[in-house]
PDB file of C-alpha atoms and ligand atoms in Angstrom:
ATOM      1  CA  MET A   8      51.755 106.116  45.854  1.00 85.00           C
ATOM      2  CA  SER A   9      54.796 104.760  47.580  1.00 96.00           C
ATOM      3  CA  VAL A  10      57.093 101.763  47.789  1.00 98.00           C
ATOM      4  CA  ARG A  11      56.673 100.268  51.257  1.00 98.00           C
ATOM      5  CA  PRO A  12      59.448  98.404  53.122  1.00 98.00           C
ATOM      6  CA  LEU A  13      59.300  94.612  52.794  1.00 98.00           C
ATOM      7  CA  VAL A  14      58.879  92.332  55.797  1.00 98.00           C
ATOM      8  CA  ILE A  15      61.816  89.897  55.692  1.00 98.00           C
ATOM      9  CA  LEU A  16      62.440  86.521  57.362  1.00 98.00           C
ATOM     10  CA  PRO A  17      62.712  85.842  60.356  1.00 97.00           C
ATOM     11  CA  ASP A  18      60.074  88.559  61.069  1.00 98.00           C
ATOM     12  CA  THR A  19      57.230  86.672  62.789  1.00 98.00           C
ATOM     13  CA  GLN A  20      54.604  88.887  61.095  1.00 98.00           C
ATOM     14  CA  LEU A  21      55.018  86.467  58.176  1.00 98.00           C
ATOM     15  CA  ARG A  22      53.343  83.785  60.331  1.00 98.00           C
ATOM     16  CA  LEU A  23      50.154  85.814  61.004  1.00 98.00           C
ATOM     17  CA  ILE A  24      46.787  84.725  59.604  1.00 98.00           C
ATOM     18  CA  SER A  25      45.567  87.749  57.646  1.00 99.00           C
ATOM     19  CA  LYS A  26      42.035  89.083  58.249  1.00 98.00           C
ATOM     20  CA  PRO A  27      39.339  89.198  55.527  1.00 98.00           C
ATOM     21  CA  VAL A  28      38.847  92.537  53.789  1.00 98.00           C
ATOM     22  CA  THR A  29      35.334  93.835  54.589  1.00 96.00           C
ATOM     23  CA  GLY A  30      34.976  96.355  51.752  1.00 94.00           C
ATOM     24  CA  ALA A  31      36.931  98.153  49.058  1.00 93.00           C
ATOM     25  CA  ASP A  32      37.420 101.438  50.927  1.00 95.00           C
ATOM     26  CA  LYS A  33      40.048 104.138  50.408  1.00 96.00           C
ATOM     27  CA  GLU A  34      42.492 102.478  52.802  1.00 96.00           C
ATOM     28  CA  ILE A  35      42.430  99.189  50.872  1.00 98.00           C
ATOM     29  CA  ARG A  36      42.745 100.968  47.523  1.00 98.00           C
ATOM     30  CA  THR A  37      45.802 102.887  48.746  1.00 98.00           C
ATOM     31  CA  LEU A  38      47.288  99.676  50.155  1.00 98.00           C
ATOM     32  CA  ILE A  39      46.804  97.923  46.782  1.00 98.00           C
ATOM     33  CA  GLU A  40      48.372 100.881  44.892  1.00 98.00           C
ATOM     34  CA  ASP A  41      51.392 100.774  47.192  1.00 98.00           C
ATOM     35  CA  MET A  42      51.597  96.981  46.863  1.00 98.00           C
ATOM     36  CA  PHE A  43      51.770  97.253  43.056  1.00 98.00           C
ATOM     37  CA  GLU A  44      54.458  99.920  43.340  1.00 98.00           C
ATOM     38  CA  THR A  45      56.422  97.813  45.842  1.00 98.00           C
ATOM     39  CA  MET A  46      56.014  94.649  43.733  1.00 98.00           C
ATOM     40  CA  TYR A  47      57.110  96.294  40.451  1.00 97.00           C
ATOM     41  CA  ASP A  48      59.998  98.041  42.219  1.00 97.00           C
ATOM     42  CA  ALA A  49      61.352  94.804  43.740  1.00 97.00           C
ATOM     43  CA  PRO A  50      60.678  93.389  41.083  1.00 96.00           C
ATOM     44  CA  GLY A  51      58.356  90.485  41.858  1.00 97.00           C
ATOM     45  CA  ILE A  52      55.433  88.726  40.173  1.00 98.00           C
ATOM     46  CA  GLY A  53      53.220  88.686  43.272  1.00 98.00           C
ATOM     47  CA  LEU A  54      52.828  90.259  46.695  1.00 98.00           C
ATOM     48  CA  ALA A  55      50.656  89.570  49.738  1.00 99.00           C
ATOM     49  CA  ALA A  56      49.701  92.482  52.023  1.00 99.00           C
ATOM     50  CA  ILE A  57      51.469  90.947  55.032  1.00 99.00           C
ATOM     51  CA  GLN A  58      54.759  91.341  53.119  1.00 99.00           C
ATOM     52  CA  VAL A  59      54.363  95.098  53.626  1.00 98.00           C
ATOM     53  CA  GLY A  60      53.143  94.613  57.203  1.00 98.00           C
ATOM     54  CA  ALA A  61      49.368  94.725  56.587  1.00 98.00           C
ATOM     55  CA  PRO A  62      47.685  91.549  57.912  1.00 98.00           C
ATOM     56  CA  VAL A  63      44.718  91.670  55.510  1.00 98.00           C
ATOM     57  CA  ARG A  64      43.659  89.245  52.768  1.00 98.00           C
ATOM     58  CA  ALA A  65      44.819  91.302  49.769  1.00 98.00           C
ATOM     59  CA  VAL A  66      47.136  90.168  46.980  1.00 98.00           C
ATOM     60  CA  THR A  67      48.648  91.741  43.863  1.00 98.00           C
ATOM     61  CA  VAL A  68      50.030  89.732  40.939  1.00 98.00           C
ATOM     62  CA  ASP A  69      51.454  90.403  37.494  1.00 98.00           C
ATOM     63  CA  VAL A  70      53.005  87.454  35.682  1.00 96.00           C
ATOM     64  CA  SER A  71      53.343  89.281  32.336  1.00 95.00           C
ATOM     65  CA  LYS A  72      56.773  88.883  30.763  1.00 81.00           C
ATOM     66  CA  ARG A  73      57.046  92.211  28.957  1.00 77.00           C
ATOM     67  CA  GLU A  74      57.473  95.459  30.826  1.00 77.00           C
ATOM     68  CA  ASP A  75      55.459  97.350  28.182  1.00 78.00           C
ATOM     69  CA  LYS A  76      52.469  95.036  28.586  1.00 89.00           C
ATOM     70  CA  GLN A  77      51.604  94.958  32.271  1.00 91.00           C
ATOM     71  CA  GLU A  78      48.787  92.714  33.459  1.00 95.00           C
ATOM     72  CA  PRO A  79      48.098  93.880  37.025  1.00 97.00           C
ATOM     73  CA  LEU A  80      45.592  91.799  38.984  1.00 98.00           C
ATOM     74  CA  ALA A  81      44.415  92.674  42.507  1.00 98.00           C
ATOM     75  CA  LEU A  82      42.594  90.044  44.539  1.00 98.00           C
ATOM     76  CA  LEU A  83      40.701  90.649  47.792  1.00 98.00           C
ATOM     77  CA  ASN A  84      39.789  87.624  49.940  1.00 98.00           C
ATOM     78  CA  PRO A  85      41.104  85.100  47.384  1.00 98.00           C
ATOM     79  CA  GLU A  86      40.016  81.510  47.994  1.00 98.00           C
ATOM     80  CA  ILE A  87      41.180  78.437  46.116  1.00 98.00           C
ATOM     81  CA  VAL A  88      37.929  76.588  45.337  1.00 98.00           C
ATOM     82  CA  TRP A  89      39.405  73.815  43.136  1.00 99.00           C
ATOM     83  CA  ARG A  90      42.824  72.212  42.657  1.00 98.00           C
ATOM     84  CA  SER A  91      43.833  69.796  39.860  1.00 98.00           C
ATOM     85  CA  GLU A  92      45.079  66.368  40.848  1.00 98.00           C
ATOM     86  CA  GLU A  93      47.923  66.876  38.431  1.00 98.00           C
ATOM     87  CA  MET A  94      50.951  68.473  40.072  1.00 98.00           C
ATOM     88  CA  ARG A  95      53.768  70.645  38.708  1.00 97.00           C
ATOM     89  CA  GLU A  96      57.200  71.477  40.088  1.00 98.00           C
ATOM     90  CA  MET A  97      58.444  75.052  39.800  1.00 98.00           C
ATOM     91  CA  GLU A  98      61.404  76.974  41.125  1.00 98.00           C
ATOM     92  CA  GLU A  99      60.049  79.478  43.681  1.00 98.00           C
ATOM     93  CA  GLY A 100      61.424  82.553  45.336  1.00 98.00           C
ATOM     94  CA  CYS A 101      59.934  85.033  47.808  1.00 98.00           C
ATOM     95  CA  LEU A 102      60.560  88.743  48.327  1.00 98.00           C
ATOM     96  CA  SER A 103      60.480  88.054  52.082  1.00 98.00           C
ATOM     97  CA  ILE A 104      63.271  85.443  51.675  1.00 98.00           C
ATOM     98  CA  PRO A 105      65.602  87.326  49.291  1.00 97.00           C
ATOM     99  CA  GLU A 106      67.955  85.467  46.960  1.00 97.00           C
ATOM    100  CA  TYR A 107      66.811  81.963  47.955  1.00 98.00           C
ATOM    101  CA  TYR A 108      65.235  79.683  45.341  1.00 98.00           C
ATOM    102  CA  GLU A 109      64.034  76.086  45.529  1.00 98.00           C
ATOM    103  CA  ALA A 110      61.703  73.837  43.552  1.00 98.00           C
ATOM    104  CA  VAL A 111      58.227  73.303  45.049  1.00 98.00           C
ATOM    105  CA  GLU A 112      55.535  70.914  43.834  1.00 98.00           C
ATOM    106  CA  ARG A 113      51.954  72.239  43.783  1.00 98.00           C
ATOM    107  CA  PRO A 114      48.695  71.516  41.920  1.00 98.00           C
ATOM    108  CA  ASP A 115      49.158  72.383  38.233  1.00 98.00           C
ATOM    109  CA  ARG A 116      45.803  74.191  37.846  1.00 98.00           C
ATOM    110  CA  ILE A 117      43.475  75.910  40.316  1.00 98.00           C
ATOM    111  CA  ARG A 118      40.220  77.893  40.406  1.00 98.00           C
ATOM    112  CA  VAL A 119      40.261  81.018  42.574  1.00 98.00           C
ATOM    113  CA  LYS A 120      37.284  83.008  43.852  1.00 98.00           C
ATOM    114  CA  TYR A 121      38.050  86.614  44.843  1.00 98.00           C
ATOM    115  CA  ARG A 122      36.681  90.155  44.969  1.00 98.00           C
ATOM    116  CA  ASP A 123      38.008  93.018  42.858  1.00 98.00           C
ATOM    117  CA  LEU A 124      38.522  96.658  43.918  1.00 97.00           C
ATOM    118  CA  ASP A 125      34.782  97.295  43.435  1.00 96.00           C
ATOM    119  CA  PHE A 126      34.213  94.334  45.778  1.00 97.00           C
ATOM    120  CA  LYS A 127      32.638  92.470  42.875  1.00 98.00           C
ATOM    121  CA  GLU A 128      33.040  88.677  42.990  1.00 98.00           C
ATOM    122  CA  HIS A 129      34.983  86.802  40.280  1.00 98.00           C
ATOM    123  CA  GLU A 130      36.213  83.286  39.679  1.00 98.00           C
ATOM    124  CA  ILE A 131      39.226  82.529  37.487  1.00 98.00           C
ATOM    125  CA  GLU A 132      41.033  79.395  36.426  1.00 98.00           C
ATOM    126  CA  ALA A 133      44.807  79.618  36.481  1.00 98.00           C
ATOM    127  CA  ASP A 134      47.609  77.403  35.224  1.00 98.00           C
ATOM    128  CA  GLY A 135      51.361  77.662  34.799  1.00 96.00           C
ATOM    129  CA  ILE A 136      53.217  80.408  36.633  1.00 97.00           C
ATOM    130  CA  LEU A 137      49.956  82.224  37.568  1.00 98.00           C
ATOM    131  CA  ALA A 138      48.680  79.087  39.350  1.00 98.00           C
ATOM    132  CA  THR A 139      51.968  78.750  41.230  1.00 98.00           C
ATOM    133  CA  CYS A 140      52.058  82.437  42.142  1.00 98.00           C
ATOM    134  CA  LEU A 141      48.441  82.551  43.380  1.00 98.00           C
ATOM    135  CA  GLN A 142      49.000  79.483  45.579  1.00 99.00           C
ATOM    136  CA  HIS A 143      52.176  81.081  46.965  1.00 99.00           C
ATOM    137  CA  GLU A 144      50.232  84.306  47.752  1.00 99.00           C
ATOM    138  CA  VAL A 145      47.209  82.581  49.329  1.00 99.00           C
ATOM    139  CA  ASP A 146      49.703  80.675  51.507  1.00 99.00           C
ATOM    140  CA  HIS A 147      51.097  84.038  52.735  1.00 99.00           C
ATOM    141  CA  LEU A 148      47.573  85.027  53.869  1.00 99.00           C
ATOM    142  CA  ASN A 149      47.602  81.899  56.037  1.00 98.00           C
ATOM    143  CA  GLY A 150      51.108  82.446  57.427  1.00 98.00           C
ATOM    144  CA  VAL A 151      52.617  79.763  55.191  1.00 98.00           C
ATOM    145  CA  LEU A 152      55.931  80.227  53.326  1.00 98.00           C
ATOM    146  CA  PHE A 153      57.299  78.188  50.408  1.00 98.00           C
ATOM    147  CA  ILE A 154      60.173  76.954  52.583  1.00 98.00           C
ATOM    148  CA  ASP A 155      57.543  75.079  54.638  1.00 98.00           C
ATOM    149  CA  TYR A 156      57.331  72.586  51.733  1.00 98.00           C
ATOM    150  CA  LEU A 157      61.075  71.829  51.839  1.00 98.00           C
ATOM    151  CA  SER A 158      62.869  69.289  54.028  1.00 98.00           C
ATOM    152  CA  LYS A 159      63.419  70.300  57.652  1.00 98.00           C
ATOM    153  CA  LEU A 160      67.156  70.353  56.950  1.00 98.00           C
ATOM    154  CA  LYS A 161      66.811  72.891  54.126  1.00 98.00           C
ATOM    155  CA  ARG A 162      64.263  74.995  56.043  1.00 98.00           C
ATOM    156  CA  ASP A 163      66.420  75.078  59.188  1.00 97.00           C
ATOM    157  CA  ARG A 164      69.423  76.149  57.088  1.00 98.00           C
ATOM    158  CA  VAL A 165      67.481  79.051  55.547  1.00 98.00           C
ATOM    159  CA  MET A 166      66.014  80.148  58.896  1.00 97.00           C
ATOM    160  CA  LYS A 167      69.470  80.113  60.447  1.00 98.00           C
ATOM    161  CA  LYS A 168      70.990  82.133  57.603  1.00 98.00           C
ATOM    162  CA  PHE A 169      68.305  84.828  57.850  1.00 98.00           C
ATOM    163  CA  ALA A 170      68.420  84.920  61.662  1.00 98.00           C
ATOM    164  CA  LYS A 171      72.165  85.516  61.414  1.00 97.00           C
ATOM    165  CA  GLN A 172      71.719  88.307  58.837  1.00 96.00           C
ATOM    166  CA  ALA A 173      69.109  89.996  61.052  1.00 95.00           C
ATOM    167  CA  LYS A 174      71.486  89.821  64.016  1.00 96.00           C
ATOM    168  CA  LEU A 175      74.325  91.367  61.984  1.00 96.00           C
ATOM    169  CA  ARG A 176      72.019  94.160  60.798  1.00 92.00           C
ATOM    170  CA  SER A 177      70.906  94.891  64.377  1.00 92.00           C
ATOM    171  CA  GLU A 178      74.552  95.061  65.533  1.00 94.00           C
ATOM    172  CA  GLU A 179      75.403  97.535  62.743  1.00 89.00           C
ATOM    173  CA  ALA A 180      72.591  99.840  63.813  1.00 78.00           C
TER     174      ALA A 180
HETATM  175  O1  GNR B   6      58.457  87.407  42.735  1.00 74.12           O
HETATM  176  C1  GNR B   6      58.138  86.265  43.052  1.00 74.12           C
HETATM  177  N1  GNR B   6      58.431  85.241  42.213  1.00 74.12           N
HETATM  178  C2  GNR B   6      57.919  83.954  42.377  1.00 74.12           C
HETATM  179  C3  GNR B   6      58.497  82.941  41.625  1.00 74.12           C
HETATM  180  C4  GNR B   6      58.030  81.645  41.729  1.00 74.12           C
HETATM  181  C5  GNR B   6      56.980  81.365  42.581  1.00 74.12           C
HETATM  182  C6  GNR B   6      56.411  82.364  43.350  1.00 74.12           C
HETATM  183  C7  GNR B   6      56.874  83.658  43.245  1.00 74.12           C
HETATM  184  S1  GNR B   6      56.124  84.917  44.178  1.00 74.12           S
HETATM  185  C8  GNR B   6      57.483  86.008  44.357  1.00 74.12           C
HETATM  186  C9  GNR B   6      57.045  87.285  45.066  1.00 74.12           C
HETATM  187  C10 GNR B   6      56.576  86.961  46.448  1.00 74.12           C
HETATM  188  O2  GNR B   6      57.305  86.743  47.375  1.00 74.12           O
HETATM  189  N2  GNR B   6      55.277  86.874  46.623  1.00 74.12           N
HETATM  190  O3  GNR B   6      54.768  86.547  47.821  1.00 74.12           O
HETATM  191 NI1   NI B   7      56.312  85.349  48.789  1.00 74.12          NI
END
């Protein structure tokens, strides 16, 4: 098991459409293990495979509050099959956009179809922070970031800030 380096804005990998997982083989299981380790290390409540540079439709989440009661959930090929009309606004952050937080409005409840690590199909209903997190992760699989829901002014400001940081880092090296 290992913590993998995170893909950070403005890395264009974050805009890739991830490919469906075709089976729960050793490679996917190792990827998921490393994603959990990377997510808990960060720490974050969710992670999409593309955030560690793997363009496949795999997601890890754990929205449990207590460190001694982990609730790890791995989802392969997650699909949102129902969204409530009711919306909810929540402050979001992203491990690929460190230390930037803004409120985003999304459906309050969703139903998600996915496969587990035995490639068995499941469907769950989610609300609250889990619903927000799963929508944020499924967006990553489609190359969408939470800043895409903000005004162009705010998004341009963030993009510029991260482009500048990347430039400074490349000049240091
Ligand atoms: O750790 C994370 N916290 C979070 C908070 C509010 C809404 C979404 C998230 S997901 C984020 C980790 C991440 O970047 N997942 O892709
Ligand atoms: Ni994210």
